[in-house]
């Protein structure tokens, strides 16, 4: 069980899902471009064309934060 880095309470283990595209994280200062959804962004999780994009994630129900370890998706 992971501990929340914000409040130290137990976090719930789960999966962050996408649909037809890979999950992406986009920096706040970058804009969305047609055809280049998150230029300058970071692909998160695994994506196979025939499957749903997903990444392991932990959720803190107390402070409502989701934590993703991008190196271990």
mmCIF file of C-alpha atoms in Angstrom:
data_model
loop_
_atom_site.group_PDB
_atom_site.id
_atom_site.type_symbol
_atom_site.label_atom_id
_atom_site.label_comp_id
_atom_site.label_asym_id
_atom_site.label_seq_id
_atom_site.Cartn_x
_atom_site.Cartn_y
_atom_site.Cartn_z
ATOM 1 C CA UNK A 1 0.000 0.000 0.000
ATOM 2 C CA UNK A 2 1.331 3.414 -0.958
ATOM 3 C CA UNK A 3 1.192 6.395 1.412
ATOM 4 C CA UNK A 4 0.037 9.759 0.094
ATOM 5 C CA UNK A 5 2.992 12.185 -0.088
ATOM 6 C CA UNK A 6 0.641 15.060 0.833
ATOM 7 C CA UNK A 7 -1.253 13.720 3.858
ATOM 8 C CA UNK A 8 0.473 10.356 4.652
ATOM 9 C CA UNK A 9 -2.815 8.402 4.538
ATOM 10 C CA UNK A 10 -3.161 5.113 2.627
ATOM 11 C CA UNK A 11 -3.801 5.444 -1.105
ATOM 12 C CA UNK A 12 -5.959 3.182 -3.262
ATOM 13 C CA UNK A 13 -4.164 1.212 -5.992
ATOM 14 C CA UNK A 14 -5.773 1.414 -9.429
ATOM 15 C CA UNK A 15 -5.350 2.166 -13.119
ATOM 16 C CA UNK A 16 -5.696 5.409 -15.047
ATOM 17 C CA UNK A 17 -7.333 4.606 -18.398
ATOM 18 C CA UNK A 18 -7.503 6.323 -21.749
ATOM 19 C CA UNK A 19 -9.541 5.369 -24.772
ATOM 20 C CA UNK A 20 -8.219 5.253 -28.351
ATOM 21 C CA UNK A 21 -5.083 7.316 -27.706
ATOM 22 C CA UNK A 22 -2.213 6.868 -25.274
ATOM 23 C CA UNK A 23 -2.525 8.748 -22.003
ATOM 24 C CA UNK A 24 -0.710 12.065 -22.150
ATOM 25 C CA UNK A 25 0.498 14.635 -19.675
ATOM 26 C CA UNK A 26 0.806 18.166 -21.050
ATOM 27 C CA UNK A 27 2.755 21.006 -19.427
ATOM 28 C CA UNK A 28 0.523 23.949 -18.525
ATOM 29 C CA UNK A 29 2.516 26.343 -20.745
ATOM 30 C CA UNK A 30 2.145 24.214 -23.931
ATOM 31 C CA UNK A 31 -0.783 24.555 -26.314
ATOM 32 C CA UNK A 32 -2.696 21.786 -28.062
ATOM 33 C CA UNK A 33 -1.953 21.516 -31.756
ATOM 34 C CA UNK A 34 -4.159 19.727 -34.319
ATOM 35 C CA UNK A 35 -2.644 16.327 -35.078
ATOM 36 C CA UNK A 36 0.032 16.796 -32.394
ATOM 37 C CA UNK A 37 -2.158 16.457 -29.326
ATOM 38 C CA UNK A 38 0.500 17.194 -26.730
ATOM 39 C CA UNK A 39 3.540 18.567 -28.501
ATOM 40 C CA UNK A 40 6.197 18.796 -25.806
ATOM 41 C CA UNK A 41 4.171 16.515 -23.531
ATOM 42 C CA UNK A 42 4.922 13.139 -21.951
ATOM 43 C CA UNK A 43 3.320 9.835 -22.934
ATOM 44 C CA UNK A 44 2.205 8.011 -19.789
ATOM 45 C CA UNK A 45 1.494 4.295 -19.577
ATOM 46 C CA UNK A 46 1.252 1.583 -22.166
ATOM 47 C CA UNK A 47 -0.676 1.719 -25.401
ATOM 48 C CA UNK A 48 -1.263 -1.017 -27.962
ATOM 49 C CA UNK A 49 -3.420 -0.086 -30.993
ATOM 50 C CA UNK A 50 -5.908 -2.882 -30.201
ATOM 51 C CA UNK A 51 -6.121 -2.191 -26.458
ATOM 52 C CA UNK A 52 -7.039 0.630 -24.102
ATOM 53 C CA UNK A 53 -4.235 2.957 -22.938
ATOM 54 C CA UNK A 54 -3.535 2.525 -19.234
ATOM 55 C CA UNK A 55 -1.131 3.410 -16.420
ATOM 56 C CA UNK A 56 -0.988 2.212 -12.818
ATOM 57 C CA UNK A 57 -2.041 5.015 -10.483
ATOM 58 C CA UNK A 58 -2.741 5.562 -6.790
ATOM 59 C CA UNK A 59 -5.647 7.677 -5.527
ATOM 60 C CA UNK A 60 -5.895 9.421 -2.148
ATOM 61 C CA UNK A 61 -9.575 9.684 -1.245
ATOM 62 C CA UNK A 62 -8.741 12.108 1.575
ATOM 63 C CA UNK A 63 -6.950 14.864 -0.375
ATOM 64 C CA UNK A 64 -8.272 13.802 -3.819
ATOM 65 C CA UNK A 65 -4.867 13.408 -5.511
ATOM 66 C CA UNK A 66 -3.793 10.852 -8.136
ATOM 67 C CA UNK A 67 -0.129 9.774 -8.218
ATOM 68 C CA UNK A 68 1.450 8.100 -11.275
ATOM 69 C CA UNK A 69 4.979 6.684 -11.428
ATOM 70 C CA UNK A 70 5.781 7.229 -15.129
ATOM 71 C CA UNK A 71 8.865 4.954 -14.967
ATOM 72 C CA UNK A 72 6.830 1.953 -13.770
ATOM 73 C CA UNK A 73 3.612 2.112 -15.777
#
